[in-house]
Amino acid sequence: MNDQWLEKEGKKWVAENIISEEQYRLIVAKYKDNHSQRGIGLIPIFASILIGLGILSFIAANWSGITPPFRLILLIAVLCTSYGLGHTFLQKGKEALGHSCIGLGIASFGASLILLGQTYHFVSYDARTFIIWSVPALIYLYFLNGRLLFFLTFAILTGGQIYALTEFSSYSYVLLILFGLGLGWFALNEKNRLYTRFFAAGFILHLVFLAGTLDENWLWLIVILLGVYSPSEWLEQGLGSSLKFFASAAAFGINLVLYFTLTNTPSDTFDYPEPLWFLLFFILLAAFLIYSRMKKGTLPALLKSGILFIPWFYLSTFTGNLAVGILYLIVAFVFPGLLLSEGYRTEQRYQINWGIILFLLVTFIAYINLAWSFMPKSLFFLIGGILLFALYFLLQKKKKDVLEERGTPHEKK
């Protein structure tokens, strides 16, 4: 909550006799204190990061000159000191300092695994180092809670997956399970919007990585995303909404990729998943989603996101790639159009803003794809900029007119 907004609105509440002057002063003082404490609480976190980087960089710089037994003793000393200080601060009620030292201990544990592996020539061609590293991070996260531990665990699990893919071209299902069950269960129980959004974004990212390593076809990602979207109907609103949002965002990205690819690829050079199994899983998941929406009475709203998951690419067998690519472009325009329409109807600013952003994005990508090859580059950029500005001002004007016509807009709760 913004302090200036609170002060401004608080004065209106006093003028309208909603609260008294004394209550207004207490409320403002309370939130200002909370904000100042929150800012001060970040200092130990940054301090622990800097100290940890300093210690680890010093050890790494002098690593070759240290004997193997002393290396082990040195790393154990850093670990014990970090964890010991962390628990000592926690017992004294200094939570920020305690979490910072524990986080430093977890980071030191990971660095120790890597450095000792180099010392004793332990060779690993997968993500097992990050799997071992993530175990104490998850344990401390569940016992101590805290944003620092959550984001540290998030970074270890996601960074480990990226490392395994880039260095060894392998995907770790263990890291996916630890991320999905470990962080997912934590986010579900905590009911914190920040946690649920980061978990949902990270989980979808892990699934995108998974689809890229499949031997069958990367387009199985559509079924995988639908497999996340459909059960999310039965999750609690926070986590379920976040998973559906990022699954829809990934499906929207697939639509744009397919539009660009199909309109620039000959029909005989594009491979699709084997239709029997793909369509079987797709139909089962779609039927479950439709059933869930019917039970909740929200089936009409399914059209907005549902069109993003339909495997239109199978139509290319009959119409060719170009026609299906244009169909994907139409779908990419229809989705933000539906967002805008619903946003105008319900007066939801965030939905209108997303609709405007996505509509401009699709317009920009379509313009690049259609005009880049034959238009002079100076004219290309000039016309593109003018076009985007014109669309932006038209959409913003429509947004302003609708919200002013209907009164005070509803914000997202």
Short mmCIF file of C-alpha atoms in Angstrom, two decimals:
data_model
loop_
_atom_site.label_atom_id
_atom_site.label_comp_id
_atom_site.label_asym_id
_atom_site.label_seq_id
_atom_site.Cartn_x
_atom_site.Cartn_y
_atom_site.Cartn_z
CA MET A 1 0.00 0.00 0.00
CA ASN A 2 1.35 3.43 -0.97
CA ASP A 3 1.82 5.83 1.97
CA GLN A 4 0.76 8.90 -0.02
CA TRP A 5 -2.38 7.14 -1.22
CA LEU A 6 -3.22 6.14 2.35
CA GLU A 7 -2.79 9.67 3.66
CA LYS A 8 -4.88 11.15 0.84
CA GLU A 9 -7.68 8.59 1.15
CA GLY A 10 -7.55 8.72 4.95
CA LYS A 11 -8.34 12.42 4.92
CA LYS A 12 -11.38 11.70 2.76
CA TRP A 13 -12.53 9.02 5.21
CA VAL A 14 -12.25 11.52 8.06
CA ALA A 15 -14.19 14.14 6.08
CA GLU A 16 -16.91 11.57 5.34
CA ASN A 17 -17.05 10.55 9.04
CA ILE A 18 -16.01 6.97 8.22
CA ILE A 19 -13.17 7.14 10.76
CA SER A 20 -12.14 9.64 13.40
CA GLU A 21 -9.08 11.90 13.27
CA GLU A 22 -7.42 9.82 15.97
CA GLN A 23 -8.05 6.58 14.07
CA TYR A 24 -6.62 8.19 10.93
CA ARG A 25 -3.37 9.09 12.71
CA LEU A 26 -3.05 5.59 14.19
CA ILE A 27 -3.60 3.90 10.82
CA VAL A 28 -1.05 6.10 9.03
CA ALA A 29 1.51 5.61 11.81
CA LYS A 30 0.99 1.84 11.82
CA TYR A 31 1.56 1.40 8.08
CA LYS A 32 4.49 3.81 8.00
CA ASP A 33 6.14 1.81 10.78
CA ASN A 34 5.51 -1.44 8.91
CA HIS A 35 7.01 -0.07 5.71
CA SER A 36 10.08 1.32 7.46
CA GLN A 37 10.65 -1.99 9.26
CA ARG A 38 10.26 -3.85 5.97
CA GLY A 39 12.90 -1.65 4.34
CA ILE A 40 15.30 -2.01 7.28
CA GLY A 41 14.75 -5.77 7.22
CA LEU A 42 16.29 -5.94 3.77
CA ILE A 43 19.65 -4.69 5.03
CA PRO A 44 20.69 -7.98 6.74
CA ILE A 45 19.73 -9.89 3.60
CA PHE A 46 21.95 -7.79 1.36
CA ALA A 47 24.69 -7.81 4.00
CA SER A 48 24.66 -11.63 4.17
CA ILE A 49 24.79 -11.85 0.37
CA LEU A 50 27.82 -9.55 0.22
CA ILE A 51 29.59 -11.34 3.07
CA GLY A 52 28.88 -14.72 1.49
CA LEU A 53 30.16 -13.59 -1.88
CA GLY A 54 33.28 -12.15 -0.23
CA ILE A 55 34.08 -15.34 1.69
CA LEU A 56 33.37 -17.68 -1.21
CA SER A 57 35.26 -15.56 -3.76
CA PHE A 58 38.26 -15.42 -1.39
CA ILE A 59 38.23 -19.19 -0.96
CA ALA A 60 37.83 -19.78 -4.70
CA ALA A 61 40.66 -17.36 -5.55
CA ASN A 62 43.07 -19.16 -3.22
CA TRP A 63 41.67 -22.64 -3.76
CA SER A 64 44.66 -24.02 -5.64
CA GLY A 65 47.06 -23.03 -2.84
CA ILE A 66 45.08 -24.78 -0.09
CA THR A 67 45.68 -28.46 0.71
CA PRO A 68 42.65 -30.80 0.32
CA PRO A 69 42.26 -31.57 4.08
CA PHE A 70 42.39 -27.87 4.96
CA ARG A 71 39.86 -27.13 2.19
CA LEU A 72 37.41 -29.52 3.84
CA ILE A 73 38.03 -28.01 7.29
CA LEU A 74 37.61 -24.47 5.93
CA LEU A 75 34.31 -25.23 4.21
CA ILE A 76 32.93 -27.04 7.26
CA ALA A 77 33.91 -24.05 9.43
CA VAL A 78 32.05 -21.63 7.14
CA LEU A 79 28.99 -23.89 7.17
CA CYS A 80 28.93 -24.38 10.94
CA THR A 81 29.49 -20.68 11.60
CA SER A 82 26.68 -19.63 9.27
CA TYR A 83 24.15 -22.12 10.62
CA GLY A 84 25.24 -21.53 14.21
CA LEU A 85 24.83 -17.75 13.95
CA GLY A 86 21.51 -18.23 12.19
CA HIS A 87 20.03 -20.38 14.95
CA THR A 88 21.47 -18.10 17.64
CA PHE A 89 19.82 -15.03 16.12
CA LEU A 90 16.52 -16.89 15.71
CA GLN A 91 16.54 -17.90 19.39
CA LYS A 92 17.01 -14.24 20.28
CA GLY A 93 14.03 -13.28 18.13
CA LYS A 94 16.09 -11.57 15.41
CA GLU A 95 14.33 -13.20 12.50
CA ALA A 96 15.84 -11.17 9.65
CA LEU A 97 19.41 -11.79 10.81
CA GLY A 98 18.67 -15.44 11.50
CA HIS A 99 17.19 -16.08 8.05
CA SER A 100 20.08 -14.21 6.42
CA CYS A 101 22.70 -16.39 8.16
CA ILE A 102 20.75 -19.57 7.39
CA GLY A 103 20.53 -18.49 3.75
CA LEU A 104 24.30 -17.89 3.80
CA GLY A 105 24.76 -21.39 5.19
CA ILE A 106 22.63 -22.91 2.41
CA ALA A 107 24.58 -20.98 -0.22
CA SER A 108 27.86 -22.11 1.36
CA PHE A 109 26.64 -25.72 1.34
CA GLY A 110 26.08 -25.56 -2.42
CA ALA A 111 29.45 -23.93 -3.01
CA SER A 112 31.07 -26.61 -0.85
CA LEU A 113 29.53 -29.38 -2.95
CA ILE A 114 30.91 -27.83 -6.12
CA LEU A 115 34.39 -27.07 -4.75
CA LEU A 116 34.82 -30.43 -3.04
CA GLY A 117 33.64 -32.16 -6.19
CA GLN A 118 36.46 -30.47 -8.06
CA THR A 119 38.96 -31.34 -5.32
CA TYR A 120 38.18 -35.06 -5.16
CA HIS A 121 37.28 -35.37 -8.87
CA PHE A 122 33.65 -36.34 -8.42
CA VAL A 123 32.25 -36.29 -11.95
CA SER A 124 28.55 -35.57 -12.44
CA TYR A 125 26.80 -35.21 -15.77
CA ASP A 126 23.40 -34.29 -14.44
CA ALA A 127 21.73 -32.11 -11.83
CA ARG A 128 22.41 -34.30 -8.77
CA THR A 129 24.55 -31.56 -7.13
CA PHE A 130 21.55 -29.20 -7.20
CA ILE A 131 19.23 -31.96 -6.01
CA ILE A 132 21.39 -32.51 -2.90
CA TRP A 133 21.73 -28.74 -2.48
CA SER A 134 17.96 -28.22 -2.57
CA VAL A 135 17.20 -30.68 0.26
CA PRO A 136 18.41 -28.50 3.20
CA ALA A 137 16.93 -25.45 1.48
CA LEU A 138 13.47 -27.09 1.39
CA ILE A 139 13.81 -28.36 4.97
CA TYR A 140 14.68 -24.92 6.32
CA LEU A 141 11.94 -23.32 4.20
CA TYR A 142 9.26 -25.51 5.80
CA PHE A 143 10.56 -25.09 9.34
CA LEU A 144 11.42 -21.38 9.27
CA ASN A 145 9.36 -19.92 6.41
CA GLY A 146 10.54 -16.55 5.11
CA ARG A 147 10.82 -14.91 1.70
CA LEU A 148 14.61 -15.19 1.52
CA LEU A 149 14.48 -18.97 1.97
CA PHE A 150 11.65 -19.28 -0.56
CA PHE A 151 13.47 -17.37 -3.28
CA LEU A 152 16.77 -19.09 -2.48
CA THR A 153 15.10 -22.51 -2.89
CA PHE A 154 13.39 -21.28 -6.05
CA ALA A 155 16.75 -20.17 -7.48
CA ILE A 156 18.48 -23.46 -6.62
CA LEU A 157 15.80 -25.65 -8.22
CA THR A 158 15.34 -23.49 -11.31
CA GLY A 159 19.04 -22.74 -11.73
CA GLY A 160 19.82 -26.44 -11.44
CA GLN A 161 17.38 -27.25 -14.23
CA ILE A 162 18.85 -24.58 -16.48
CA TYR A 163 22.39 -25.76 -15.71
CA ALA A 164 21.56 -29.38 -16.52
CA LEU A 165 19.98 -28.36 -19.83
CA THR A 166 22.73 -26.01 -20.96
CA GLU A 167 25.73 -28.05 -19.79
CA PHE A 168 24.59 -31.65 -20.22
CA SER A 169 21.47 -31.37 -22.45
CA SER A 170 19.59 -33.40 -19.83
CA TYR A 171 16.36 -32.72 -17.97
CA SER A 172 16.00 -33.53 -14.27
CA TYR A 173 12.60 -34.96 -13.37
CA VAL A 174 13.70 -35.02 -9.72
CA LEU A 175 14.13 -31.23 -9.74
CA LEU A 176 10.70 -30.91 -11.36
CA ILE A 177 9.14 -33.06 -8.62
CA LEU A 178 10.96 -31.18 -5.85
CA PHE A 179 9.84 -27.88 -7.35
CA GLY A 180 6.25 -28.98 -7.95
CA LEU A 181 5.65 -30.77 -4.67
CA GLY A 182 8.06 -28.93 -2.38
CA LEU A 183 7.50 -25.32 -3.38
CA GLY A 184 3.95 -26.02 -4.58
CA TRP A 185 2.78 -27.41 -1.24
CA PHE A 186 4.46 -24.53 0.56
CA ALA A 187 2.81 -21.91 -1.69
CA LEU A 188 -0.57 -23.62 -1.34
CA ASN A 189 -0.40 -23.61 2.46
CA GLU A 190 1.01 -20.11 2.86
CA LYS A 191 -1.69 -18.50 0.65
CA ASN A 192 0.70 -15.67 -0.18
CA ARG A 193 0.10 -14.00 -3.54
CA LEU A 194 3.81 -13.41 -4.15
CA TYR A 195 4.65 -17.07 -3.47
CA THR A 196 1.85 -18.46 -5.62
CA ARG A 197 2.71 -16.26 -8.58
CA PHE A 198 6.42 -17.06 -8.49
CA PHE A 199 5.73 -20.75 -8.02
CA ALA A 200 3.25 -20.83 -10.91
CA ALA A 201 5.64 -18.96 -13.22
CA GLY A 202 8.55 -21.22 -12.26
CA PHE A 203 6.52 -24.42 -12.60
CA ILE A 204 5.35 -23.49 -16.10
CA LEU A 205 8.96 -22.61 -16.99
CA HIS A 206 10.08 -26.09 -15.85
CA LEU A 207 7.37 -27.63 -18.06
CA VAL A 208 8.47 -25.54 -21.04
CA PHE A 209 12.00 -26.88 -20.53
CA LEU A 210 10.57 -30.39 -20.34
CA ALA A 211 8.72 -30.00 -23.64
CA GLY A 212 11.92 -28.83 -25.32
CA THR A 213 13.66 -32.10 -24.42
CA LEU A 214 10.90 -34.49 -25.51
CA ASP A 215 11.83 -36.86 -28.31
CA GLU A 216 8.26 -36.97 -29.61
CA ASN A 217 7.54 -33.31 -30.36
CA TRP A 218 7.73 -30.01 -28.47
CA LEU A 219 4.07 -29.33 -29.33
CA TRP A 220 3.14 -31.81 -26.60
CA LEU A 221 3.59 -28.71 -24.45
CA ILE A 222 0.01 -27.78 -25.38
CA VAL A 223 -1.31 -30.96 -23.73
CA ILE A 224 1.05 -30.48 -20.77
CA LEU A 225 -0.22 -26.92 -20.23
CA LEU A 226 -3.82 -28.08 -20.54
CA GLY A 227 -2.95 -30.75 -17.97
CA VAL A 228 -1.99 -27.93 -15.60
CA TYR A 229 -4.90 -25.64 -16.49
CA SER A 230 -7.68 -28.24 -16.08
CA PRO A 231 -6.93 -29.45 -12.51
CA SER A 232 -6.26 -25.85 -11.45
CA GLU A 233 -10.03 -25.31 -11.57
CA TRP A 234 -10.26 -27.26 -8.32
CA LEU A 235 -7.38 -25.59 -6.50
CA GLU A 236 -7.80 -22.67 -4.13
CA GLN A 237 -8.35 -19.35 -5.87
CA GLY A 238 -4.84 -17.93 -5.36
CA LEU A 239 -2.73 -20.82 -6.60
CA GLY A 240 -5.32 -22.01 -9.12
CA SER A 241 -5.64 -18.56 -10.70
CA SER A 242 -1.87 -18.13 -10.92
CA LEU A 243 -1.38 -21.52 -12.59
CA LYS A 244 -4.16 -20.80 -15.10
CA PHE A 245 -2.74 -17.36 -15.82
CA PHE A 246 0.78 -18.59 -16.61
CA ALA A 247 -0.46 -21.67 -18.46
CA SER A 248 -2.57 -19.37 -20.65
CA ALA A 249 0.41 -17.04 -21.11
CA ALA A 250 2.56 -19.96 -22.30
CA ALA A 251 -0.21 -21.15 -24.64
CA PHE A 252 -0.48 -17.62 -26.02
CA GLY A 253 3.27 -17.68 -26.67
CA ILE A 254 2.90 -21.00 -28.52
CA ASN A 255 0.24 -19.41 -30.73
CA LEU A 256 2.62 -16.59 -31.67
CA VAL A 257 5.49 -19.03 -32.34
CA LEU A 258 3.27 -21.19 -34.54
CA TYR A 259 1.98 -18.16 -36.44
CA PHE A 260 5.51 -17.00 -37.18
CA THR A 261 6.76 -20.51 -37.99
CA LEU A 262 3.87 -21.72 -40.14
CA THR A 263 3.76 -18.58 -42.25
CA ASN A 264 7.46 -18.95 -43.02
CA THR A 265 7.79 -22.75 -43.35
CA PRO A 266 6.86 -25.02 -46.30
CA SER A 267 4.15 -27.58 -45.54
CA ASP A 268 6.42 -30.60 -45.86
CA THR A 269 9.07 -29.42 -43.36
CA PHE A 270 6.97 -29.06 -40.22
CA ASP A 271 6.44 -32.05 -37.92
CA TYR A 272 3.43 -32.52 -35.66
CA PRO A 273 2.83 -34.92 -32.76
CA GLU A 274 1.36 -38.30 -33.62
CA PRO A 275 -2.36 -37.37 -33.73
CA LEU A 276 -3.87 -40.49 -32.11
CA TRP A 277 -2.28 -40.14 -28.65
CA PHE A 278 -2.09 -36.37 -28.76
CA LEU A 279 -5.78 -35.92 -29.53
CA LEU A 280 -6.77 -38.65 -27.06
CA PHE A 281 -5.06 -36.88 -24.14
CA PHE A 282 -6.26 -33.49 -25.39
CA ILE A 283 -9.91 -34.62 -25.55
CA LEU A 284 -9.77 -36.21 -22.07
CA LEU A 285 -8.30 -33.08 -20.49
CA ALA A 286 -10.65 -30.77 -22.40
CA ALA A 287 -13.65 -32.87 -21.31
CA PHE A 288 -12.50 -32.67 -17.68
CA LEU A 289 -12.12 -28.88 -17.99
CA ILE A 290 -15.56 -28.48 -19.55
CA TYR A 291 -17.09 -30.67 -16.82
CA SER A 292 -15.38 -28.57 -14.13
CA ARG A 293 -16.66 -25.35 -15.65
CA MET A 294 -20.18 -26.75 -15.96
CA LYS A 295 -20.16 -27.73 -12.28
CA LYS A 296 -19.12 -24.19 -11.37
CA GLY A 297 -21.43 -22.52 -13.87
CA THR A 298 -18.58 -20.70 -15.63
CA LEU A 299 -18.56 -22.56 -18.95
CA PRO A 300 -19.13 -19.44 -21.16
CA ALA A 301 -15.96 -17.84 -19.75
CA LEU A 302 -13.91 -20.79 -21.00
CA LEU A 303 -13.95 -19.41 -24.56
CA LYS A 304 -11.43 -16.70 -23.64
CA SER A 305 -8.56 -19.01 -22.73
CA GLY A 306 -9.84 -22.19 -24.33
CA ILE A 307 -9.12 -21.07 -27.90
CA LEU A 308 -5.40 -20.85 -27.06
CA PHE A 309 -5.11 -24.59 -26.37
CA ILE A 310 -6.85 -25.92 -29.50
CA PRO A 311 -4.34 -27.76 -31.80
CA TRP A 312 -5.24 -25.87 -34.95
CA PHE A 313 -2.01 -27.05 -36.62
CA TYR A 314 -3.61 -30.37 -37.61
CA LEU A 315 -5.73 -28.40 -40.10
CA SER A 316 -2.59 -27.78 -42.17
CA THR A 317 -3.05 -31.28 -43.66
CA PHE A 318 -6.05 -29.92 -45.52
CA THR A 319 -5.33 -26.20 -45.89
CA GLY A 320 -1.55 -25.84 -45.86
CA ASN A 321 0.73 -24.08 -43.38
CA LEU A 322 0.06 -20.51 -44.48
CA ALA A 323 -3.69 -20.68 -43.86
CA VAL A 324 -3.21 -22.24 -40.42
CA GLY A 325 -0.53 -19.68 -39.58
CA ILE A 326 -2.99 -16.89 -40.36
CA LEU A 327 -5.56 -18.71 -38.20
CA TYR A 328 -3.10 -18.62 -35.30
CA LEU A 329 -2.69 -14.89 -35.89
CA ILE A 330 -6.47 -14.44 -35.74
CA VAL A 331 -6.61 -16.41 -32.49
CA ALA A 332 -3.78 -14.28 -31.09
CA PHE A 333 -5.84 -11.16 -31.87
CA VAL A 334 -9.12 -12.63 -30.60
CA PHE A 335 -7.68 -13.47 -27.16
CA PRO A 336 -6.71 -9.89 -26.17
CA GLY A 337 -9.94 -8.71 -27.82
CA LEU A 338 -11.92 -10.94 -25.46
CA LEU A 339 -9.82 -9.70 -22.54
CA LEU A 340 -10.59 -6.10 -23.47
CA SER A 341 -14.28 -6.83 -23.95
CA GLU A 342 -14.60 -8.51 -20.56
CA GLY A 343 -12.48 -5.81 -18.93
CA TYR A 344 -14.70 -3.07 -20.29
CA ARG A 345 -17.81 -4.96 -19.21
CA THR A 346 -16.62 -5.65 -15.65
CA GLU A 347 -14.56 -2.42 -15.36
CA GLN A 348 -11.41 -4.33 -14.37
CA ARG A 349 -8.40 -2.11 -15.00
CA TYR A 350 -5.80 -4.90 -14.82
CA GLN A 351 -7.69 -6.93 -17.44
CA ILE A 352 -7.98 -3.94 -19.76
CA ASN A 353 -4.28 -3.20 -19.34
CA TRP A 354 -3.32 -6.78 -20.17
CA GLY A 355 -5.62 -6.73 -23.19
CA ILE A 356 -3.96 -3.56 -24.47
CA ILE A 357 -0.43 -4.93 -23.92
CA LEU A 358 -1.16 -8.24 -25.68
CA PHE A 359 -3.01 -6.56 -28.56
CA LEU A 360 -0.04 -4.25 -29.18
CA LEU A 361 2.37 -7.20 -28.92
CA VAL A 362 0.48 -9.23 -31.52
CA THR A 363 0.24 -6.21 -33.80
CA PHE A 364 3.98 -5.62 -33.51
CA ILE A 365 4.87 -9.27 -34.26
CA ALA A 366 2.47 -9.43 -37.22
CA TYR A 367 3.86 -6.17 -38.59
CA ILE A 368 7.44 -7.47 -38.36
CA ASN A 369 6.54 -10.76 -40.03
CA LEU A 370 4.65 -9.12 -42.89
CA ALA A 371 6.71 -6.01 -43.60
CA TRP A 372 10.32 -6.74 -42.62
CA SER A 373 11.43 -8.45 -45.83
CA PHE A 374 10.13 -5.98 -48.43
CA MET A 375 9.95 -2.56 -46.75
CA PRO A 376 12.94 -0.16 -46.38
CA LYS A 377 14.14 -0.46 -42.79
CA SER A 378 13.90 3.27 -41.97
CA LEU A 379 10.32 3.34 -43.27
CA PHE A 380 9.61 0.05 -41.48
CA PHE A 381 10.56 1.42 -38.06
CA LEU A 382 8.87 4.78 -38.67
CA ILE A 383 5.52 3.31 -39.75
CA GLY A 384 5.69 0.66 -37.03
CA GLY A 385 6.22 3.23 -34.31
CA ILE A 386 3.40 5.44 -35.60
CA LEU A 387 1.08 2.43 -35.87
CA LEU A 388 1.76 1.29 -32.31
CA PHE A 389 1.34 4.81 -30.91
CA ALA A 390 -1.96 5.21 -32.75
CA LEU A 391 -3.27 1.88 -31.48
CA TYR A 392 -2.10 2.66 -27.95
CA PHE A 393 -3.86 6.03 -27.81
CA LEU A 394 -7.04 4.61 -29.34
CA LEU A 395 -7.17 1.77 -26.81
CA GLN A 396 -6.34 4.06 -23.90
CA LYS A 397 -9.06 6.50 -24.99
CA LYS A 398 -11.57 3.66 -25.16
CA LYS A 399 -10.51 2.49 -21.71
CA LYS A 400 -10.85 5.99 -20.24
CA ASP A 401 -14.23 6.58 -21.85
CA VAL A 402 -15.69 3.29 -20.63
CA LEU A 403 -14.41 3.65 -17.05
CA GLU A 404 -15.51 7.28 -16.77
CA GLU A 405 -18.92 6.48 -18.21
CA ARG A 406 -19.53 3.73 -15.67
CA GLY A 407 -18.11 5.54 -12.67
CA THR A 408 -15.32 4.48 -10.33
CA PRO A 409 -13.52 1.42 -11.73
CA HIS A 410 -13.24 -1.80 -9.80
CA GLU A 411 -9.73 -2.85 -9.05
CA LYS A 412 -8.49 -6.40 -8.85
CA LYS A 413 -8.95 -7.84 -5.43
#
